[in-house]
Amino acid sequence: MFSADIITLFPDLFPGPLGASVLGRGMADGLWTLRATHLRDFATDKHRTVDDTPSGGGAGMVLKPDILAKAIDAIAPAGDPRPRILMSPRGKPLTQARAHELATGPGAVIVCGRFEGVDQRVIDARNLEEISIGDYVLAGGEVAAMVLLEAVVRLIPGVLGALDSRDEESFENGLLEYPHYTRPQTFEGTDIPAVLTSGDHAKIARWRHEQSLALTRARRPDLLKADLQRN
Ligand code: SAH
């Protein structure tokens, strides 16, 4: 079973959106588990300090390596097979491919940064894999961890109802998805494209592929280039 552990200064934020809809049902059905642990529980002084000023000066605070290491070691002792992830704008951008890898694994231990970030020595000493959810800076790693888990958990077998609805989704085949339509037949004067109501499944598949290609070319030519480089 996929088991997710979160280390955070805001455990009350979880499960949040991860408890809703299909992901929440998957959790209730025992397809995956989530535990959020308060980093402050591992502080050693009476003020329960978890951060300190940056060495070398500058603004903000940095999460202390000793306290974070203690939390990681308690939650994922040596031999725990789960990858240890640090949400970080400096990390490798999250991809659908990495989400698939994680979904087929035993789970993840996810550290949420706050303030200026985390002392580099604990990143190195505990071999934390830094993952970014995009080229912008959030106030903390909690929402980023939710994004990562939402992308991963919906890929766990049984969590989504219709398994094959996934294969054609954006990024699954290196392309953006084709446009969707549903009833009514006419909306504000515009009909559903005739091909989709033709009943000709080969033609529909071809049309959808062409739409996917055109959309990807227009909006994300970088995806097509990446695909050419792969092949
Ligand atoms: N000073 C850091 C930013 C700290 S933001 C820098 O310039 O790189 C505080 C925390 O928010 C980070 O430690 C990280 O856990 C989280 N965070 C911010 N932006 C993120 C992003 N794009 N992806 C993943 N986590 C992010």
PDB file of C-alpha atoms and ligand atoms in Angstrom:
ATOM      1  CA  MET A   1       0.000   0.000   0.000  1.00  0.00           C
ATOM      2  CA  PHE A   2       1.230   3.527  -0.811  1.00  0.00           C
ATOM      3  CA  SER A   3       2.020   5.331   2.433  1.00  0.00           C
ATOM      4  CA  ALA A   4       2.729   9.043   2.527  1.00  0.00           C
ATOM      5  CA  ASP A   5       4.366  10.803   5.455  1.00  0.00           C
ATOM      6  CA  ILE A   6       4.522  14.587   5.640  1.00  0.00           C
ATOM      7  CA  ILE A   7       6.855  16.562   7.894  1.00  0.00           C
ATOM      8  CA  THR A   8       5.457  20.061   8.344  1.00  0.00           C
ATOM      9  CA  LEU A   9       4.941  23.006  10.690  1.00  0.00           C
ATOM     10  CA  PHE A  10       1.250  22.980   9.673  1.00  0.00           C
ATOM     11  CA  PRO A  11      -0.037  19.403  10.040  1.00  0.00           C
ATOM     12  CA  ASP A  12      -3.623  20.691  10.363  1.00  0.00           C
ATOM     13  CA  LEU A  13      -3.591  21.606   6.657  1.00  0.00           C
ATOM     14  CA  PHE A  14      -3.695  17.860   5.840  1.00  0.00           C
ATOM     15  CA  PRO A  15      -5.441  15.971   4.344  1.00  0.00           C
ATOM     16  CA  GLY A  16      -7.220  19.109   3.054  1.00  0.00           C
ATOM     17  CA  PRO A  17      -8.052  18.577  -0.619  1.00  0.00           C
ATOM     18  CA  LEU A  18      -6.427  15.125  -0.498  1.00  0.00           C
ATOM     19  CA  GLY A  19      -9.362  13.967   1.627  1.00  0.00           C
ATOM     20  CA  ALA A  20     -11.980  14.941  -0.968  1.00  0.00           C
ATOM     21  CA  SER A  21     -13.554  13.019  -3.830  1.00  0.00           C
ATOM     22  CA  VAL A  22     -11.771  10.003  -5.353  1.00  0.00           C
ATOM     23  CA  LEU A  23      -8.576  10.469  -3.332  1.00  0.00           C
ATOM     24  CA  GLY A  24     -10.508  10.607  -0.070  1.00  0.00           C
ATOM     25  CA  ARG A  25     -12.498   7.533  -1.069  1.00  0.00           C
ATOM     26  CA  GLY A  26      -9.253   5.751  -1.967  1.00  0.00           C
ATOM     27  CA  MET A  27      -7.929   6.585   1.499  1.00  0.00           C
ATOM     28  CA  ALA A  28     -11.135   5.303   3.151  1.00  0.00           C
ATOM     29  CA  ASP A  29     -10.858   2.118   1.050  1.00  0.00           C
ATOM     30  CA  GLY A  30      -7.294   1.575   2.309  1.00  0.00           C
ATOM     31  CA  LEU A  31      -5.585   2.134  -1.071  1.00  0.00           C
ATOM     32  CA  TRP A  32      -3.229   4.698   0.445  1.00  0.00           C
ATOM     33  CA  THR A  33      -2.453   6.297   3.810  1.00  0.00           C
ATOM     34  CA  LEU A  34      -1.435   9.774   4.857  1.00  0.00           C
ATOM     35  CA  ARG A  35       0.167  10.930   8.091  1.00  0.00           C
ATOM     36  CA  ALA A  36       1.238  14.497   8.837  1.00  0.00           C
ATOM     37  CA  THR A  37       3.786  14.977  11.601  1.00  0.00           C
ATOM     38  CA  HIS A  38       4.529  18.268  13.327  1.00  0.00           C
ATOM     39  CA  LEU A  39       8.206  19.201  12.990  1.00  0.00           C
ATOM     40  CA  ARG A  40       7.945  21.027  16.323  1.00  0.00           C
ATOM     41  CA  ASP A  41       7.403  17.690  18.099  1.00  0.00           C
ATOM     42  CA  PHE A  42      11.133  17.055  17.539  1.00  0.00           C
ATOM     43  CA  ALA A  43      12.371  20.355  18.964  1.00  0.00           C
ATOM     44  CA  THR A  44      14.501  20.025  22.095  1.00  0.00           C
ATOM     45  CA  ASP A  45      14.292  23.375  23.908  1.00  0.00           C
ATOM     46  CA  LYS A  46      11.414  24.744  25.901  1.00  0.00           C
ATOM     47  CA  HIS A  47      10.461  27.202  23.133  1.00  0.00           C
ATOM     48  CA  ARG A  48      10.260  24.261  20.687  1.00  0.00           C
ATOM     49  CA  THR A  49      12.578  26.094  18.274  1.00  0.00           C
ATOM     50  CA  VAL A  50      12.799  24.686  14.732  1.00  0.00           C
ATOM     51  CA  ASP A  51      14.560  27.535  12.913  1.00  0.00           C
ATOM     52  CA  ASP A  52      17.445  29.948  13.293  1.00  0.00           C
ATOM     53  CA  THR A  53      18.969  32.931  11.489  1.00  0.00           C
ATOM     54  CA  PRO A  54      20.901  32.319   8.240  1.00  0.00           C
ATOM     55  CA  SER A  55      24.643  31.911   8.636  1.00  0.00           C
ATOM     56  CA  GLY A  56      26.357  34.641   6.643  1.00  0.00           C
ATOM     57  CA  GLY A  57      23.464  37.024   7.227  1.00  0.00           C
ATOM     58  CA  GLY A  58      20.413  37.972   5.250  1.00  0.00           C
ATOM     59  CA  ALA A  59      16.691  38.013   5.755  1.00  0.00           C
ATOM     60  CA  GLY A  60      14.449  35.300   7.154  1.00  0.00           C
ATOM     61  CA  MET A  61      15.006  32.059   9.007  1.00  0.00           C
ATOM     62  CA  VAL A  62      16.327  28.618   8.094  1.00  0.00           C
ATOM     63  CA  LEU A  63      15.011  25.257   9.335  1.00  0.00           C
ATOM     64  CA  LYS A  64      17.597  23.692  11.634  1.00  0.00           C
ATOM     65  CA  PRO A  65      19.274  20.511  10.361  1.00  0.00           C
ATOM     66  CA  ASP A  66      19.422  18.669  13.704  1.00  0.00           C
ATOM     67  CA  ILE A  67      15.687  18.941  14.400  1.00  0.00           C
ATOM     68  CA  LEU A  68      14.678  18.032  10.846  1.00  0.00           C
ATOM     69  CA  ALA A  69      17.092  15.066  10.799  1.00  0.00           C
ATOM     70  CA  LYS A  70      15.562  13.803  14.029  1.00  0.00           C
ATOM     71  CA  ALA A  71      12.076  14.004  12.525  1.00  0.00           C
ATOM     72  CA  ILE A  72      13.152  12.212   9.330  1.00  0.00           C
ATOM     73  CA  ASP A  73      14.926   9.457  11.294  1.00  0.00           C
ATOM     74  CA  ALA A  74      11.893   8.892  13.523  1.00  0.00           C
ATOM     75  CA  ILE A  75       9.450   8.722  10.613  1.00  0.00           C
ATOM     76  CA  ALA A  76      11.664   6.896   8.124  1.00  0.00           C
ATOM     77  CA  PRO A  77      14.395   4.969   9.962  1.00  0.00           C
ATOM     78  CA  ALA A  78      17.275   3.493   7.948  1.00  0.00           C
ATOM     79  CA  GLY A  79      15.876   0.758   5.705  1.00  0.00           C
ATOM     80  CA  ASP A  80      12.573   2.530   5.009  1.00  0.00           C
ATOM     81  CA  PRO A  81      12.333   2.013   1.229  1.00  0.00           C
ATOM     82  CA  ARG A  82      10.349   5.189   0.540  1.00  0.00           C
ATOM     83  CA  PRO A  83      12.011   8.081  -1.304  1.00  0.00           C
ATOM     84  CA  ARG A  84      12.645  11.138   0.855  1.00  0.00           C
ATOM     85  CA  ILE A  85      11.475  14.255  -0.903  1.00  0.00           C
ATOM     86  CA  LEU A  86      11.963  17.931  -0.099  1.00  0.00           C
ATOM     87  CA  MET A  87       9.508  20.297  -1.759  1.00  0.00           C
ATOM     88  CA  SER A  88      11.764  23.032  -3.158  1.00  0.00           C
ATOM     89  CA  PRO A  89      11.700  25.649  -5.933  1.00  0.00           C
ATOM     90  CA  ARG A  90      15.299  24.577  -6.673  1.00  0.00           C
ATOM     91  CA  GLY A  91      14.222  20.984  -7.288  1.00  0.00           C
ATOM     92  CA  LYS A  92      13.680  19.023 -10.475  1.00  0.00           C
ATOM     93  CA  PRO A  93      10.326  20.046 -11.961  1.00  0.00           C
ATOM     94  CA  LEU A  94       7.579  17.517 -11.187  1.00  0.00           C
ATOM     95  CA  THR A  95       6.555  15.514 -14.261  1.00  0.00           C
ATOM     96  CA  GLN A  96       3.833  12.990 -15.026  1.00  0.00           C
ATOM     97  CA  ALA A  97       6.623  10.423 -15.520  1.00  0.00           C
ATOM     98  CA  ARG A  98       7.951  10.946 -11.969  1.00  0.00           C
ATOM     99  CA  ALA A  99       4.364  10.807 -10.662  1.00  0.00           C
ATOM    100  CA  HIS A 100       3.965   7.381 -12.308  1.00  0.00           C
ATOM    101  CA  GLU A 101       7.223   6.125 -10.782  1.00  0.00           C
ATOM    102  CA  LEU A 102       6.180   7.259  -7.318  1.00  0.00           C
ATOM    103  CA  ALA A 103       2.690   5.759  -7.719  1.00  0.00           C
ATOM    104  CA  THR A 104       4.129   2.293  -8.322  1.00  0.00           C
ATOM    105  CA  GLY A 105       6.466   2.579  -5.303  1.00  0.00           C
ATOM    106  CA  PRO A 106       5.915   2.093  -1.561  1.00  0.00           C
ATOM    107  CA  GLY A 107       5.050   5.750  -0.860  1.00  0.00           C
ATOM    108  CA  ALA A 108       6.996   8.884   0.004  1.00  0.00           C
ATOM    109  CA  VAL A 109       8.332  10.841   2.946  1.00  0.00           C
ATOM    110  CA  ILE A 110       7.820  14.509   2.123  1.00  0.00           C
ATOM    111  CA  VAL A 111       9.440  17.448   3.905  1.00  0.00           C
ATOM    112  CA  CYS A 112       7.683  20.816   3.615  1.00  0.00           C
ATOM    113  CA  GLY A 113      10.030  23.774   3.862  1.00  0.00           C
ATOM    114  CA  ARG A 114       9.089  27.147   5.345  1.00  0.00           C
ATOM    115  CA  PHE A 115      10.798  30.536   5.730  1.00  0.00           C
ATOM    116  CA  GLU A 116      14.000  30.702   3.611  1.00  0.00           C
ATOM    117  CA  GLY A 117      14.243  26.918   3.387  1.00  0.00           C
ATOM    118  CA  VAL A 118      16.293  24.122   4.927  1.00  0.00           C
ATOM    119  CA  ASP A 119      19.935  23.852   6.071  1.00  0.00           C
ATOM    120  CA  GLN A 120      21.864  22.294   3.155  1.00  0.00           C
ATOM    121  CA  ARG A 121      23.577  19.728   5.392  1.00  0.00           C
ATOM    122  CA  VAL A 122      20.375  17.841   6.188  1.00  0.00           C
ATOM    123  CA  ILE A 123      19.465  17.782   2.468  1.00  0.00           C
ATOM    124  CA  ASP A 124      22.812  16.115   1.790  1.00  0.00           C
ATOM    125  CA  ALA A 125      23.015  13.899   4.879  1.00  0.00           C
ATOM    126  CA  ARG A 126      19.506  12.449   4.442  1.00  0.00           C
ATOM    127  CA  ASN A 127      19.755  12.361   0.666  1.00  0.00           C
ATOM    128  CA  LEU A 128      16.599  14.422   0.099  1.00  0.00           C
ATOM    129  CA  GLU A 129      15.318  14.510  -3.492  1.00  0.00           C
ATOM    130  CA  GLU A 130      14.317  18.116  -4.201  1.00  0.00           C
ATOM    131  CA  ILE A 131      11.148  18.421  -6.288  1.00  0.00           C
ATOM    132  CA  SER A 132       9.645  21.678  -7.576  1.00  0.00           C
ATOM    133  CA  ILE A 133       6.054  22.167  -8.723  1.00  0.00           C
ATOM    134  CA  GLY A 134       6.959  25.102 -10.961  1.00  0.00           C
ATOM    135  CA  ASP A 135       9.046  28.212 -11.490  1.00  0.00           C
ATOM    136  CA  TYR A 136       7.491  30.417  -8.831  1.00  0.00           C
ATOM    137  CA  VAL A 137       7.980  30.722  -5.080  1.00  0.00           C
ATOM    138  CA  LEU A 138       5.367  29.641  -2.537  1.00  0.00           C
ATOM    139  CA  ALA A 139       5.378  30.561   1.156  1.00  0.00           C
ATOM    140  CA  GLY A 140       5.751  26.926   2.203  1.00  0.00           C
ATOM    141  CA  GLY A 141       5.983  23.353   0.949  1.00  0.00           C
ATOM    142  CA  GLU A 142       2.527  22.219   2.130  1.00  0.00           C
ATOM    143  CA  VAL A 143       0.520  23.131  -0.973  1.00  0.00           C
ATOM    144  CA  ALA A 144       3.369  21.820  -3.142  1.00  0.00           C
ATOM    145  CA  ALA A 145       3.252  18.481  -1.258  1.00  0.00           C
ATOM    146  CA  MET A 146      -0.498  18.331  -1.873  1.00  0.00           C
ATOM    147  CA  VAL A 147       0.035  18.951  -5.582  1.00  0.00           C
ATOM    148  CA  LEU A 148       2.646  16.186  -5.728  1.00  0.00           C
ATOM    149  CA  LEU A 149       0.471  13.715  -3.805  1.00  0.00           C
ATOM    150  CA  GLU A 150      -2.658  14.540  -5.787  1.00  0.00           C
ATOM    151  CA  ALA A 151      -0.798  13.855  -9.048  1.00  0.00           C
ATOM    152  CA  VAL A 152       0.629  10.592  -7.670  1.00  0.00           C
ATOM    153  CA  VAL A 153      -2.305   9.142  -5.717  1.00  0.00           C
ATOM    154  CA  ARG A 154      -4.798   9.369  -8.588  1.00  0.00           C
ATOM    155  CA  LEU A 155      -2.453   7.024 -10.507  1.00  0.00           C
ATOM    156  CA  ILE A 156      -2.577   4.318  -7.810  1.00  0.00           C
ATOM    157  CA  PRO A 157      -4.586   1.408  -9.248  1.00  0.00           C
ATOM    158  CA  GLY A 158      -8.177   1.525  -8.000  1.00  0.00           C
ATOM    159  CA  VAL A 159      -8.220   5.193  -7.003  1.00  0.00           C
ATOM    160  CA  LEU A 160      -9.740   6.436 -10.267  1.00  0.00           C
ATOM    161  CA  GLY A 161     -12.782   4.544 -11.508  1.00  0.00           C
ATOM    162  CA  ALA A 162     -12.189   4.339 -15.235  1.00  0.00           C
ATOM    163  CA  LEU A 163      -8.624   3.161 -15.694  1.00  0.00           C
ATOM    164  CA  ASP A 164      -8.380   3.776 -19.432  1.00  0.00           C
ATOM    165  CA  SER A 165      -9.546   7.383 -19.196  1.00  0.00           C
ATOM    166  CA  ARG A 166      -5.973   8.082 -18.093  1.00  0.00           C
ATOM    167  CA  ASP A 167      -4.091   6.911 -21.169  1.00  0.00           C
ATOM    168  CA  GLU A 168      -5.147   9.801 -23.380  1.00  0.00           C
ATOM    169  CA  GLU A 169      -4.771  12.544 -20.785  1.00  0.00           C
ATOM    170  CA  SER A 170      -2.432  15.488 -21.155  1.00  0.00           C
ATOM    171  CA  PHE A 171       1.262  14.484 -20.833  1.00  0.00           C
ATOM    172  CA  GLU A 172       0.544  10.719 -20.830  1.00  0.00           C
ATOM    173  CA  ASN A 173       1.636  10.439 -24.476  1.00  0.00           C
ATOM    174  CA  GLY A 174       3.768  13.580 -24.594  1.00  0.00           C
ATOM    175  CA  LEU A 175       0.828  15.624 -25.923  1.00  0.00           C
ATOM    176  CA  LEU A 176      -1.861  17.880 -24.494  1.00  0.00           C
ATOM    177  CA  GLU A 177      -5.320  16.383 -24.478  1.00  0.00           C
ATOM    178  CA  TYR A 178      -7.871  17.035 -27.247  1.00  0.00           C
ATOM    179  CA  PRO A 179     -10.957  19.167 -26.407  1.00  0.00           C
ATOM    180  CA  HIS A 180     -14.000  17.596 -24.748  1.00  0.00           C
ATOM    181  CA  TYR A 181     -17.699  18.145 -25.484  1.00  0.00           C
ATOM    182  CA  THR A 182     -20.954  16.976 -23.958  1.00  0.00           C
ATOM    183  CA  ARG A 183     -24.665  17.716 -24.324  1.00  0.00           C
ATOM    184  CA  PRO A 184     -26.525  19.920 -25.110  1.00  0.00           C
ATOM    185  CA  GLN A 185     -25.954  19.457 -28.850  1.00  0.00           C
ATOM    186  CA  THR A 186     -26.088  23.261 -29.343  1.00  0.00           C
ATOM    187  CA  PHE A 187     -24.607  25.682 -26.791  1.00  0.00           C
ATOM    188  CA  GLU A 188     -25.007  29.418 -27.424  1.00  0.00           C
ATOM    189  CA  GLY A 189     -25.256  28.712 -31.133  1.00  0.00           C
ATOM    190  CA  THR A 190     -22.240  26.373 -31.372  1.00  0.00           C
ATOM    191  CA  ASP A 191     -22.692  22.671 -32.182  1.00  0.00           C
ATOM    192  CA  ILE A 192     -20.596  19.748 -30.969  1.00  0.00           C
ATOM    193  CA  PRO A 193     -18.104  18.981 -33.818  1.00  0.00           C
ATOM    194  CA  ALA A 194     -19.967  16.668 -36.200  1.00  0.00           C
ATOM    195  CA  VAL A 195     -17.229  14.038 -36.234  1.00  0.00           C
ATOM    196  CA  LEU A 196     -17.852  13.276 -32.542  1.00  0.00           C
ATOM    197  CA  THR A 197     -21.492  12.381 -33.172  1.00  0.00           C
ATOM    198  CA  SER A 198     -20.734  10.449 -36.400  1.00  0.00           C
ATOM    199  CA  GLY A 199     -20.287   7.090 -34.638  1.00  0.00           C
ATOM    200  CA  ASP A 200     -17.141   6.462 -36.743  1.00  0.00           C
ATOM    201  CA  HIS A 201     -14.627   5.499 -34.047  1.00  0.00           C
ATOM    202  CA  ALA A 202     -11.560   5.431 -36.298  1.00  0.00           C
ATOM    203  CA  LYS A 203     -12.385   8.894 -37.590  1.00  0.00           C
ATOM    204  CA  ILE A 204     -12.963  10.163 -34.040  1.00  0.00           C
ATOM    205  CA  ALA A 205      -9.597   8.786 -32.902  1.00  0.00           C
ATOM    206  CA  ARG A 206      -7.854  10.448 -35.857  1.00  0.00           C
ATOM    207  CA  TRP A 207      -9.607  13.780 -35.205  1.00  0.00           C
ATOM    208  CA  ARG A 208      -8.683  13.702 -31.529  1.00  0.00           C
ATOM    209  CA  HIS A 209      -5.047  12.950 -32.317  1.00  0.00           C
ATOM    210  CA  GLU A 210      -4.915  15.837 -34.820  1.00  0.00           C
ATOM    211  CA  GLN A 211      -6.468  18.176 -32.253  1.00  0.00           C
ATOM    212  CA  SER A 212      -3.919  17.032 -29.644  1.00  0.00           C
ATOM    213  CA  LEU A 213      -1.032  17.669 -32.036  1.00  0.00           C
ATOM    214  CA  ALA A 214      -2.309  21.108 -33.092  1.00  0.00           C
ATOM    215  CA  LEU A 215      -2.924  22.178 -29.508  1.00  0.00           C
ATOM    216  CA  THR A 216       0.504  20.983 -28.374  1.00  0.00           C
ATOM    217  CA  ARG A 217       2.207  22.701 -31.333  1.00  0.00           C
ATOM    218  CA  ALA A 218       0.425  25.983 -30.529  1.00  0.00           C
ATOM    219  CA  ARG A 219       0.730  25.978 -26.741  1.00  0.00           C
ATOM    220  CA  ARG A 220       3.616  23.721 -25.751  1.00  0.00           C
ATOM    221  CA  PRO A 221       6.052  23.219 -28.647  1.00  0.00           C
ATOM    222  CA  ASP A 222       8.653  22.302 -26.008  1.00  0.00           C
ATOM    223  CA  LEU A 223       6.762  19.013 -25.425  1.00  0.00           C
ATOM    224  CA  LEU A 224       7.063  18.067 -29.112  1.00  0.00           C
ATOM    225  CA  LYS A 225      10.766  18.874 -29.103  1.00  0.00           C
ATOM    226  CA  ALA A 226      11.276  16.720 -26.012  1.00  0.00           C
ATOM    227  CA  ASP A 227       9.431  13.908 -27.806  1.00  0.00           C
ATOM    228  CA  LEU A 228      11.659  14.186 -30.913  1.00  0.00           C
ATOM    229  CA  GLN A 229      14.744  14.094 -28.709  1.00  0.00           C
ATOM    230  CA  ARG A 230      13.500  10.944 -26.970  1.00  0.00           C
ATOM    231  CA  ASN A 231      12.939   9.041 -30.224  1.00  0.00           C
TER     232      ASN A 231
HETATM  233  N1  SAH B   1      14.399  30.931  -0.337  1.00  0.00           N
HETATM  234  C1  SAH B   1      13.928  29.840  -1.122  1.00  0.00           C
HETATM  235  C2  SAH B   1      12.388  29.831  -1.164  1.00  0.00           C
HETATM  236  C3  SAH B   1      11.760  29.429   0.143  1.00  0.00           C
HETATM  237  S1  SAH B   1      10.037  29.316   0.017  1.00  0.00           S
HETATM  238  C4  SAH B   1      14.467  29.974  -2.549  1.00  0.00           C
HETATM  239  O1  SAH B   1      14.646  31.084  -3.011  1.00  0.00           O
HETATM  240  O2  SAH B   1      14.700  28.947  -3.201  1.00  0.00           O
HETATM  241  C5  SAH B   1       9.658  28.304   1.420  1.00  0.00           C
HETATM  242  C6  SAH B   1       9.378  26.855   1.148  1.00  0.00           C
HETATM  243  O3  SAH B   1       8.273  26.754   0.272  1.00  0.00           O
HETATM  244  C7  SAH B   1      10.495  26.083   0.479  1.00  0.00           C
HETATM  245  O4  SAH B   1      11.421  25.616   1.401  1.00  0.00           O
HETATM  246  C8  SAH B   1       9.730  24.961  -0.185  1.00  0.00           C
HETATM  247  O5  SAH B   1       9.502  23.876   0.718  1.00  0.00           O
HETATM  248  C9  SAH B   1       8.392  25.581  -0.527  1.00  0.00           C
HETATM  249  N2  SAH B   1       8.297  25.991  -1.939  1.00  0.00           N
HETATM  250  C10 SAH B   1       8.286  27.263  -2.412  1.00  0.00           C
HETATM  251  N3  SAH B   1       8.175  27.285  -3.749  1.00  0.00           N
HETATM  252  C11 SAH B   1       8.096  25.997  -4.154  1.00  0.00           C
HETATM  253  C12 SAH B   1       7.974  25.376  -5.440  1.00  0.00           C
HETATM  254  N4  SAH B   1       7.911  26.076  -6.568  1.00  0.00           N
HETATM  255  N5  SAH B   1       7.935  24.025  -5.485  1.00  0.00           N
HETATM  256  C13 SAH B   1       7.999  23.288  -4.356  1.00  0.00           C
HETATM  257  N6  SAH B   1       8.122  23.819  -3.116  1.00  0.00           N
HETATM  258  C14 SAH B   1       8.165  25.166  -3.008  1.00  0.00           C
END
